[in-house]
């Protein structure tokens, strides 16, 4: 069996960090760990724990020694067996344009965008096949070919939501409030909001609690819900590559070399909940990060492992630190967070995001990151984001995640669905807002 040293002795390649946000204040007793992973600290923690702790050498009961299937892949070799880019044809682009004109003619709210109101009679079957690829294949794909400059911002939003409704017809709530008012915000903007503030506004006075609204590197994480999708309205002048990694490949590595970290990841973690919910009651959640679903007795579903986590909920980011009212994470948890990130980088693939691309990923089987980037006045990275669910192919939601999934999908109605035209920050990412 390989040892931890053979797995982690050489740091994986890493994109630009461009970190401009001061680290969040650590709570009392927190291990030496911040949002941006430190390779040397990680290696020192590995050595210290291996030398001083009696770590489990077997996997938790029931967890598989190895996962198999298309979802087990490495970035270096993936392109040899899987072409993840689906290039839309001129005929399909014309069909999308016709669907846009049809929806606009209905004169209804964007919350009613659906397969019926945004009809794609010929492209539909291909999009359904790609949804199967998300859930039963390699776990991600990219749609390419849309000319965003041909359309207005609102039309691009309609097209994105319309095409996506054929992949995941259920849209998830990313925020329960907009500008202090109750709203089901189902489309988010991912952009450095400190860019282009104007001479009268000081970027240092913009308080931010998540890297999504900065030019900083985003470490490996998952979002909420079953499918996470991004649509590139524009790309950065430098950097900003989107990186994806297979949770299953990372699991296999840890299962073979550090089964103790599988125990840690599948144990209890206390996460601070920054998102403001409809009733705004939940402040923290106690649950595992890693879940195992045994193969179905009917043979239709294989052994599955699901990962759901965001590093900042355990170490903080920027103006939102981990709260002192919560217990600090343990040394084992600190190592597990770093192991996920560095193994994610080691096995990751860049999707070579281009302007007009729509990227879709299985959010519980693929985790993602972003290189830091630099914007200029003329080239600024700006993505739209959707959280989706396809009831036909969706994996079963683990019981400890049901309440979180309900925060995303529960009670979202067409009437309350909101699609902001301009970038804004989620209420969880702005200190002191509702």
Tab-separated table of C-alpha atoms in Angstrom:
chain	number	residue	atom	x	y	z
A	1	UNK	CA	0.000	0.000	0.000
A	2	UNK	CA	1.237	3.512	-0.771
A	3	UNK	CA	2.076	5.818	2.091
A	4	UNK	CA	0.985	9.377	2.695
A	5	UNK	CA	4.460	10.559	1.793
A	6	UNK	CA	4.312	9.010	-1.680
A	7	UNK	CA	0.981	10.688	-2.329
A	8	UNK	CA	1.838	14.185	-1.155
A	9	UNK	CA	5.606	14.581	-1.593
A	10	UNK	CA	5.361	16.749	-4.712
A	11	UNK	CA	2.989	19.722	-4.787
A	12	UNK	CA	0.572	19.745	-7.716
A	13	UNK	CA	0.691	22.565	-10.261
A	14	UNK	CA	-1.305	25.576	-9.158
A	15	UNK	CA	-2.702	28.521	-11.083
A	16	UNK	CA	-2.166	32.162	-10.104
A	17	UNK	CA	-3.473	33.115	-6.690
A	18	UNK	CA	-3.736	36.905	-7.057
A	19	UNK	CA	-4.923	37.063	-3.447
A	20	UNK	CA	-5.961	40.589	-2.523
A	21	UNK	CA	-8.364	39.855	0.337
A	22	UNK	CA	-6.917	39.786	3.879
A	23	UNK	CA	-7.359	36.427	5.607
A	24	UNK	CA	-10.299	36.061	7.982
A	25	UNK	CA	-9.550	36.176	11.690
A	26	UNK	CA	-9.251	32.629	13.086
A	27	UNK	CA	-11.434	31.701	16.064
A	28	UNK	CA	-9.727	30.796	19.371
A	29	UNK	CA	-8.021	27.396	19.232
A	30	UNK	CA	-8.225	27.060	15.447
A	31	UNK	CA	-5.365	25.092	13.798
A	32	UNK	CA	-2.912	27.001	11.622
A	33	UNK	CA	-5.060	26.989	8.483
A	34	UNK	CA	-6.576	29.707	6.310
A	35	UNK	CA	-8.778	29.838	3.241
A	36	UNK	CA	-5.801	29.691	0.858
A	37	UNK	CA	-3.997	26.397	1.542
A	38	UNK	CA	-0.330	26.449	2.534
A	39	UNK	CA	1.600	23.475	1.148
A	40	UNK	CA	4.353	23.600	3.791
A	41	UNK	CA	1.852	23.761	6.658
A	42	UNK	CA	0.009	20.839	5.102
A	43	UNK	CA	3.169	18.729	4.854
A	44	UNK	CA	4.160	19.576	8.429
A	45	UNK	CA	0.714	18.602	9.693
A	46	UNK	CA	0.889	15.261	7.849
A	47	UNK	CA	4.285	14.462	9.357
A	48	UNK	CA	3.200	15.497	12.844
A	49	UNK	CA	-0.011	13.476	12.821
A	50	UNK	CA	1.623	10.352	11.371
A	51	UNK	CA	4.323	10.541	14.051
A	52	UNK	CA	2.116	11.259	17.068
A	53	UNK	CA	-1.335	9.757	16.398
A	54	UNK	CA	-2.611	6.207	16.082
A	55	UNK	CA	-4.625	6.638	12.899
A	56	UNK	CA	-7.233	4.148	11.629
A	57	UNK	CA	-5.829	1.885	8.937
A	58	UNK	CA	-9.145	0.512	7.706
A	59	UNK	CA	-11.995	2.294	5.989
A	60	UNK	CA	-15.261	3.028	7.804
A	61	UNK	CA	-17.634	0.088	7.686
A	62	UNK	CA	-19.333	-0.257	4.316
A	63	UNK	CA	-17.194	2.271	2.462
A	64	UNK	CA	-15.781	0.826	-0.802
A	65	UNK	CA	-12.046	0.239	-1.233
A	66	UNK	CA	-12.308	1.562	-4.774
A	67	UNK	CA	-14.943	3.299	-6.870
A	68	UNK	CA	-15.126	2.449	-10.559
A	69	UNK	CA	-16.763	3.949	-13.632
A	70	UNK	CA	-16.582	6.983	-15.899
A	71	UNK	CA	-16.635	9.304	-12.897
A	72	UNK	CA	-13.137	8.119	-11.930
A	73	UNK	CA	-10.834	10.241	-14.095
A	74	UNK	CA	-7.650	12.296	-14.001
A	75	UNK	CA	-7.203	15.600	-15.764
A	76	UNK	CA	-3.937	14.620	-17.457
A	77	UNK	CA	-5.525	11.766	-19.409
A	78	UNK	CA	-9.225	12.629	-19.523
A	79	UNK	CA	-9.121	14.251	-22.977
A	80	UNK	CA	-7.897	10.953	-24.434
A	81	UNK	CA	-11.231	9.284	-23.721
A	82	UNK	CA	-13.802	12.051	-23.233
A	83	UNK	CA	-14.583	15.166	-25.264
A	84	UNK	CA	-16.462	17.318	-22.776
A	85	UNK	CA	-17.177	20.203	-25.187
A	86	UNK	CA	-20.442	20.057	-27.135
A	87	UNK	CA	-20.316	22.658	-29.910
A	88	UNK	CA	-23.728	23.947	-30.894
A	89	UNK	CA	-24.455	23.838	-34.635
A	90	UNK	CA	-25.864	26.728	-36.657
A	91	UNK	CA	-29.202	24.915	-36.769
A	92	UNK	CA	-29.230	24.496	-32.983
A	93	UNK	CA	-28.269	28.143	-32.447
A	94	UNK	CA	-31.133	29.168	-34.729
A	95	UNK	CA	-33.477	26.990	-32.653
A	96	UNK	CA	-32.276	28.689	-29.469
A	97	UNK	CA	-32.881	32.086	-31.040
A	98	UNK	CA	-36.385	31.048	-32.077
A	99	UNK	CA	-37.088	29.818	-28.529
A	100	UNK	CA	-35.964	33.208	-27.179
A	101	UNK	CA	-38.324	35.048	-29.495
A	102	UNK	CA	-41.141	32.670	-28.557
A	103	UNK	CA	-40.622	33.247	-24.828
A	104	UNK	CA	-40.504	37.016	-25.266
A	105	UNK	CA	-43.762	36.877	-27.224
A	106	UNK	CA	-45.512	35.264	-24.245
A	107	UNK	CA	-44.917	38.384	-22.121
A	108	UNK	CA	-44.583	36.375	-18.898
A	109	UNK	CA	-42.143	36.569	-15.989
A	110	UNK	CA	-38.762	34.836	-16.255
A	111	UNK	CA	-39.746	32.536	-13.405
A	112	UNK	CA	-41.946	30.743	-15.944
A	113	UNK	CA	-39.023	29.824	-18.224
A	114	UNK	CA	-39.368	26.081	-18.835
A	115	UNK	CA	-39.069	23.407	-21.501
A	116	UNK	CA	-42.575	24.348	-22.615
A	117	UNK	CA	-42.106	28.134	-22.784
A	118	UNK	CA	-38.572	27.845	-24.230
A	119	UNK	CA	-39.116	24.993	-26.706
A	120	UNK	CA	-36.122	23.258	-28.297
A	121	UNK	CA	-37.751	20.390	-30.232
A	122	UNK	CA	-34.567	19.179	-31.947
A	123	UNK	CA	-31.902	20.104	-29.389
A	124	UNK	CA	-33.942	18.743	-26.471
A	125	UNK	CA	-32.890	15.107	-26.917
A	126	UNK	CA	-29.199	16.064	-26.998
A	127	UNK	CA	-29.567	18.094	-23.796
A	128	UNK	CA	-31.307	15.185	-22.099
A	129	UNK	CA	-28.433	12.912	-23.183
A	130	UNK	CA	-25.989	15.410	-21.673
A	131	UNK	CA	-27.944	15.386	-18.409
A	132	UNK	CA	-27.460	11.610	-18.294
A	133	UNK	CA	-23.737	12.286	-18.781
A	134	UNK	CA	-23.818	14.501	-15.687
A	135	UNK	CA	-25.445	11.858	-13.524
A	136	UNK	CA	-24.263	8.570	-15.027
A	137	UNK	CA	-21.154	9.459	-17.037
A	138	UNK	CA	-18.122	11.698	-16.516
A	139	UNK	CA	-20.049	14.250	-14.466
A	140	UNK	CA	-19.599	17.439	-16.507
A	141	UNK	CA	-19.771	19.008	-19.955
A	142	UNK	CA	-19.515	22.389	-21.693
A	143	UNK	CA	-21.888	23.864	-24.288
A	144	UNK	CA	-20.010	26.126	-26.710
A	145	UNK	CA	-20.913	28.360	-29.613
A	146	UNK	CA	-23.378	30.983	-28.337
A	147	UNK	CA	-22.534	34.534	-29.452
A	148	UNK	CA	-23.319	36.538	-26.302
A	149	UNK	CA	-22.568	39.844	-28.023
A	150	UNK	CA	-25.553	39.268	-30.294
A	151	UNK	CA	-27.956	39.569	-27.370
A	152	UNK	CA	-28.774	41.965	-24.542
A	153	UNK	CA	-27.988	41.036	-20.941
A	154	UNK	CA	-31.632	40.141	-20.340
A	155	UNK	CA	-31.790	38.010	-23.486
A	156	UNK	CA	-28.625	36.143	-22.477
A	157	UNK	CA	-30.211	35.422	-19.100
A	158	UNK	CA	-33.371	34.108	-20.760
A	159	UNK	CA	-31.333	31.926	-23.123
A	160	UNK	CA	-29.214	30.538	-20.281
A	161	UNK	CA	-32.236	29.709	-18.117
A	162	UNK	CA	-34.121	28.346	-21.128
A	163	UNK	CA	-31.387	26.012	-22.342
A	164	UNK	CA	-30.717	24.928	-18.755
A	165	UNK	CA	-34.378	24.026	-18.208
A	166	UNK	CA	-33.864	21.125	-20.638
A	167	UNK	CA	-30.935	19.858	-18.526
A	168	UNK	CA	-32.192	20.529	-15.007
A	169	UNK	CA	-35.786	21.815	-15.029
A	170	UNK	CA	-35.774	22.760	-11.327
A	171	UNK	CA	-33.927	25.969	-10.454
A	172	UNK	CA	-32.526	26.399	-6.950
A	173	UNK	CA	-32.595	29.410	-4.628
A	174	UNK	CA	-29.183	31.046	-4.199
A	175	UNK	CA	-30.494	33.721	-1.871
A	176	UNK	CA	-33.803	34.388	-0.131
A	177	UNK	CA	-33.359	38.155	-0.252
A	178	UNK	CA	-32.415	40.832	-2.763
A	179	UNK	CA	-31.666	44.358	-1.596
A	180	UNK	CA	-33.227	43.502	1.752
A	181	UNK	CA	-36.499	42.265	0.300
A	182	UNK	CA	-37.827	38.703	0.157
A	183	UNK	CA	-37.059	37.126	-3.223
A	184	UNK	CA	-36.027	33.734	-4.556
A	185	UNK	CA	-32.824	34.713	-6.349
A	186	UNK	CA	-32.223	31.793	-8.722
A	187	UNK	CA	-29.480	33.328	-10.875
A	188	UNK	CA	-26.236	34.641	-9.423
A	189	UNK	CA	-23.393	36.725	-10.826
A	190	UNK	CA	-19.776	35.692	-10.261
A	191	UNK	CA	-17.586	38.759	-10.701
A	192	UNK	CA	-14.980	40.869	-8.946
A	193	UNK	CA	-17.419	43.447	-7.628
A	194	UNK	CA	-14.578	45.726	-6.553
A	195	UNK	CA	-13.702	46.363	-10.202
A	196	UNK	CA	-15.306	49.350	-11.871
A	197	UNK	CA	-16.589	50.945	-8.667
A	198	UNK	CA	-15.699	54.409	-9.895
A	199	UNK	CA	-13.452	57.084	-8.458
A	200	UNK	CA	-15.850	57.992	-5.680
A	201	UNK	CA	-15.939	54.510	-4.164
A	202	UNK	CA	-13.074	52.897	-2.292
A	203	UNK	CA	-12.676	49.156	-3.088
A	204	UNK	CA	-11.227	48.614	0.398
A	205	UNK	CA	-14.583	49.677	1.862
A	206	UNK	CA	-16.460	46.887	0.066
A	207	UNK	CA	-16.798	44.144	2.679
A	208	UNK	CA	-16.774	40.678	1.161
A	209	UNK	CA	-17.074	37.223	2.728
A	210	UNK	CA	-16.619	34.947	-0.272
A	211	UNK	CA	-13.999	34.767	-3.040
A	212	UNK	CA	-16.719	34.539	-5.707
A	213	UNK	CA	-16.920	38.344	-5.664
A	214	UNK	CA	-13.169	38.931	-5.819
A	215	UNK	CA	-10.357	38.181	-8.270
A	216	UNK	CA	-8.816	35.792	-5.723
A	217	UNK	CA	-8.133	32.145	-6.396
A	218	UNK	CA	-11.064	29.967	-5.296
A	219	UNK	CA	-9.964	26.713	-3.715
A	220	UNK	CA	-11.693	23.412	-4.449
A	221	UNK	CA	-15.244	23.226	-3.128
A	222	UNK	CA	-18.800	22.342	-4.067
A	223	UNK	CA	-21.823	24.609	-4.269
A	224	UNK	CA	-25.299	23.652	-3.044
A	225	UNK	CA	-27.699	21.373	-4.871
A	226	UNK	CA	-27.334	18.693	-7.541
A	227	UNK	CA	-26.022	20.594	-10.573
A	228	UNK	CA	-23.899	23.737	-10.627
A	229	UNK	CA	-23.718	25.633	-13.902
A	230	UNK	CA	-21.764	28.688	-15.068
A	231	UNK	CA	-22.254	30.839	-18.172
A	232	UNK	CA	-19.358	33.039	-19.314
A	233	UNK	CA	-20.601	36.451	-20.407
A	234	UNK	CA	-16.959	37.567	-20.571
A	235	UNK	CA	-13.523	36.351	-19.500
A	236	UNK	CA	-10.598	37.950	-17.680
A	237	UNK	CA	-7.603	39.623	-19.251
A	238	UNK	CA	-5.391	37.071	-17.483
A	239	UNK	CA	-6.094	33.910	-15.454
A	240	UNK	CA	-9.489	32.785	-14.174
A	241	UNK	CA	-9.334	29.214	-15.488
A	242	UNK	CA	-12.185	26.986	-14.298
A	243	UNK	CA	-10.898	23.717	-12.813
A	244	UNK	CA	-12.870	20.548	-12.140
A	245	UNK	CA	-11.823	17.387	-10.311
A	246	UNK	CA	-13.427	14.002	-9.769
A	247	UNK	CA	-14.499	13.420	-6.183
A	248	UNK	CA	-14.349	9.699	-6.936
A	249	UNK	CA	-10.702	9.829	-8.035
A	250	UNK	CA	-9.787	11.760	-4.907
A	251	UNK	CA	-11.749	9.277	-2.792
A	252	UNK	CA	-9.865	6.342	-4.320
A	253	UNK	CA	-6.539	8.001	-3.523
A	254	UNK	CA	-7.469	8.626	0.101
A	255	UNK	CA	-9.044	5.170	0.511
A	256	UNK	CA	-5.800	3.550	-0.674
A	257	UNK	CA	-3.361	5.743	1.243
A	258	UNK	CA	-5.095	7.547	4.116
A	259	UNK	CA	-8.246	5.702	5.181
A	260	UNK	CA	-8.177	7.678	8.413
A	261	UNK	CA	-9.115	10.803	6.433
A	262	UNK	CA	-12.175	8.981	5.075
A	263	UNK	CA	-13.170	8.520	8.735
A	264	UNK	CA	-12.615	12.237	9.302
A	265	UNK	CA	-14.549	13.375	6.237
A	266	UNK	CA	-17.480	11.059	6.983
A	267	UNK	CA	-17.590	12.136	10.632
A	268	UNK	CA	-19.298	15.146	12.198
A	269	UNK	CA	-18.353	18.668	11.075
A	270	UNK	CA	-19.951	21.853	12.369
A	271	UNK	CA	-20.425	24.406	9.595
A	272	UNK	CA	-21.462	27.983	10.110
A	273	UNK	CA	-24.413	28.891	7.894
A	274	UNK	CA	-24.041	32.389	6.533
A	275	UNK	CA	-26.932	32.146	4.074
A	276	UNK	CA	-30.037	33.999	5.213
A	277	UNK	CA	-32.995	31.643	4.924
A	278	UNK	CA	-36.658	32.460	4.503
A	279	UNK	CA	-37.208	32.322	8.262
A	280	UNK	CA	-33.538	33.082	9.048
A	281	UNK	CA	-33.363	30.605	11.950
A	282	UNK	CA	-30.583	28.168	11.100
A	283	UNK	CA	-27.132	29.413	12.124
A	284	UNK	CA	-25.047	26.251	11.870
A	285	UNK	CA	-25.240	22.702	10.600
A	286	UNK	CA	-23.693	19.541	12.033
A	287	UNK	CA	-23.098	16.857	9.409
A	288	UNK	CA	-20.459	14.882	7.469
A	289	UNK	CA	-18.773	16.188	4.334
A	290	UNK	CA	-18.572	12.755	2.679
A	291	UNK	CA	-21.433	10.306	2.196
A	292	UNK	CA	-21.591	6.716	0.966
A	293	UNK	CA	-24.580	5.252	-0.873
A	294	UNK	CA	-24.389	1.461	-1.358
A	295	UNK	CA	-25.198	-0.017	-4.735
A	296	UNK	CA	-28.889	-0.521	-5.356
A	297	UNK	CA	-30.285	-4.009	-4.840
A	298	UNK	CA	-31.768	-3.862	-8.337
A	299	UNK	CA	-28.325	-3.302	-9.846
A	300	UNK	CA	-29.349	-0.028	-11.485
A	301	UNK	CA	-27.220	2.236	-9.292
A	302	UNK	CA	-23.557	1.599	-8.414
A	303	UNK	CA	-21.695	2.231	-5.181
A	304	UNK	CA	-21.582	5.998	-4.836
A	305	UNK	CA	-19.702	8.525	-2.755
A	306	UNK	CA	-20.970	12.103	-2.494
A	307	UNK	CA	-18.994	15.151	-1.330
A	308	UNK	CA	-20.556	18.434	-0.217
A	309	UNK	CA	-18.484	21.159	1.419
A	310	UNK	CA	-17.071	24.670	1.194
A	311	UNK	CA	-13.758	25.409	2.879
A	312	UNK	CA	-14.758	28.910	3.964
A	313	UNK	CA	-17.508	27.545	6.224
A	314	UNK	CA	-14.762	26.045	8.412
A	315	UNK	CA	-11.973	28.630	8.149
A	316	UNK	CA	-13.773	31.828	7.091
A	317	UNK	CA	-12.937	34.238	4.300
A	318	UNK	CA	-12.277	37.958	4.242
A	319	UNK	CA	-14.746	39.918	6.337
A	320	UNK	CA	-16.613	36.809	7.511
A	321	UNK	CA	-14.526	34.701	9.913
A	322	UNK	CA	-15.602	31.427	11.433
A	323	UNK	CA	-17.611	32.432	14.477
A	324	UNK	CA	-16.036	32.184	17.920
A	325	UNK	CA	-19.290	30.683	19.231
A	326	UNK	CA	-18.501	27.492	17.283
A	327	UNK	CA	-15.809	25.003	18.270
A	328	UNK	CA	-12.603	25.198	16.223
A	329	UNK	CA	-11.999	22.494	13.673
A	330	UNK	CA	-9.610	19.696	14.672
A	331	UNK	CA	-6.107	18.987	13.366
A	332	UNK	CA	-7.547	15.994	11.507
A	333	UNK	CA	-10.188	18.180	9.892
A	334	UNK	CA	-7.581	20.767	8.926
A	335	UNK	CA	-5.514	18.069	7.210
A	336	UNK	CA	-8.596	16.667	5.479
A	337	UNK	CA	-9.484	20.088	4.042
A	338	UNK	CA	-5.978	20.508	2.664
A	339	UNK	CA	-5.932	16.949	1.328
A	340	UNK	CA	-9.134	17.575	-0.619
A	341	UNK	CA	-7.751	20.744	-2.149
A	342	UNK	CA	-4.285	19.525	-3.074
A	343	UNK	CA	-5.549	16.211	-4.449
A	344	UNK	CA	-8.204	18.150	-6.339
A	345	UNK	CA	-5.484	20.258	-7.928
A	346	UNK	CA	-3.395	17.185	-8.691
A	347	UNK	CA	-6.182	15.396	-10.582
A	348	UNK	CA	-7.989	18.429	-12.023
A	349	UNK	CA	-8.743	19.467	-15.573
A	350	UNK	CA	-9.200	22.984	-16.926
A	351	UNK	CA	-12.236	23.334	-19.175
A	352	UNK	CA	-10.626	26.243	-21.048
A	353	UNK	CA	-13.607	28.485	-20.387
A	354	UNK	CA	-14.371	30.728	-23.366
A	355	UNK	CA	-16.785	33.610	-23.720
A	356	UNK	CA	-20.242	32.176	-24.396
A	357	UNK	CA	-19.533	28.795	-22.768
A	358	UNK	CA	-22.118	27.160	-20.504
A	359	UNK	CA	-20.523	24.680	-18.101
A	360	UNK	CA	-22.517	22.081	-16.164
A	361	UNK	CA	-21.199	19.802	-13.395
A	362	UNK	CA	-22.622	17.161	-11.078
A	363	UNK	CA	-22.180	19.073	-7.836
A	364	UNK	CA	-21.983	16.017	-5.545
A	365	UNK	CA	-19.537	14.039	-7.717
A	366	UNK	CA	-17.344	16.834	-9.115
A	367	UNK	CA	-15.790	19.649	-7.146
A	368	UNK	CA	-14.438	22.816	-8.665
A	369	UNK	CA	-11.999	25.668	-8.248
A	370	UNK	CA	-10.913	28.809	-10.072
A	371	UNK	CA	-7.530	30.333	-10.718
A	372	UNK	CA	-6.991	33.898	-9.619
A	373	UNK	CA	-7.349	36.450	-12.366
A	374	UNK	CA	-6.653	39.995	-13.467
A	375	UNK	CA	-9.288	42.214	-15.049
A	376	UNK	CA	-8.693	45.291	-17.177
A	377	UNK	CA	-11.066	48.093	-18.072
A	378	UNK	CA	-11.924	46.312	-21.325
A	379	UNK	CA	-11.789	42.654	-20.208
A	380	UNK	CA	-13.578	41.705	-17.002
A	381	UNK	CA	-14.499	38.172	-15.986
A	382	UNK	CA	-18.269	37.907	-15.545
A	383	UNK	CA	-20.147	34.635	-15.112
A	384	UNK	CA	-23.773	33.790	-14.457
A	385	UNK	CA	-24.569	30.854	-12.158
A	386	UNK	CA	-27.498	28.459	-11.778
A	387	UNK	CA	-28.126	25.672	-9.267
A	388	UNK	CA	-30.273	23.030	-10.950
A	389	UNK	CA	-31.940	19.684	-10.324
A	390	UNK	CA	-33.073	17.055	-12.811
A	391	UNK	CA	-35.718	14.910	-11.080
A	392	UNK	CA	-35.348	12.181	-13.707
A	393	UNK	CA	-31.662	11.471	-13.071
A	394	UNK	CA	-30.894	13.126	-9.707
A	395	UNK	CA	-29.034	11.043	-7.148
A	396	UNK	CA	-30.763	10.383	-3.841
A	397	UNK	CA	-30.024	13.180	-1.387
A	398	UNK	CA	-28.358	11.913	1.821
A	399	UNK	CA	-30.559	12.440	4.851
A	400	UNK	CA	-28.140	14.875	6.571
A	401	UNK	CA	-28.281	17.102	3.461
A	402	UNK	CA	-32.070	17.198	3.141
A	403	UNK	CA	-32.437	20.429	5.109
A	404	UNK	CA	-29.723	22.114	3.044
A	405	UNK	CA	-31.323	20.939	-0.200
A	406	UNK	CA	-34.649	22.275	1.070
A	407	UNK	CA	-33.006	25.681	1.545
A	408	UNK	CA	-32.136	25.552	-2.157
A	409	UNK	CA	-35.182	23.928	-3.766
A	410	UNK	CA	-37.976	24.073	-1.203
A	411	UNK	CA	-40.880	26.410	-1.925
A	412	UNK	CA	-39.330	28.151	-4.933
A	413	UNK	CA	-42.217	29.495	-7.031
A	414	UNK	CA	-42.280	31.094	-10.489
A	415	UNK	CA	-43.738	34.258	-8.975
A	416	UNK	CA	-40.845	34.819	-6.545
A	417	UNK	CA	-38.022	33.724	-8.847
A	418	UNK	CA	-35.674	36.639	-9.467
A	419	UNK	CA	-32.965	37.009	-12.126
A	420	UNK	CA	-30.891	40.123	-11.318
A	421	UNK	CA	-29.531	41.803	-14.418
A	422	UNK	CA	-26.523	43.318	-12.654
A	423	UNK	CA	-23.923	41.815	-10.305
A	424	UNK	CA	-24.841	41.742	-6.659
A	425	UNK	CA	-23.575	39.920	-3.596
A	426	UNK	CA	-25.549	37.232	-1.843
A	427	UNK	CA	-26.710	38.229	1.624
A	428	UNK	CA	-24.467	35.558	3.165
A	429	UNK	CA	-21.439	37.197	1.576
A	430	UNK	CA	-21.956	40.734	2.850
A	431	UNK	CA	-21.495	41.227	6.595
A	432	UNK	CA	-24.456	42.721	8.364
A	433	UNK	CA	-26.977	42.370	5.528
A	434	UNK	CA	-30.148	40.375	5.451
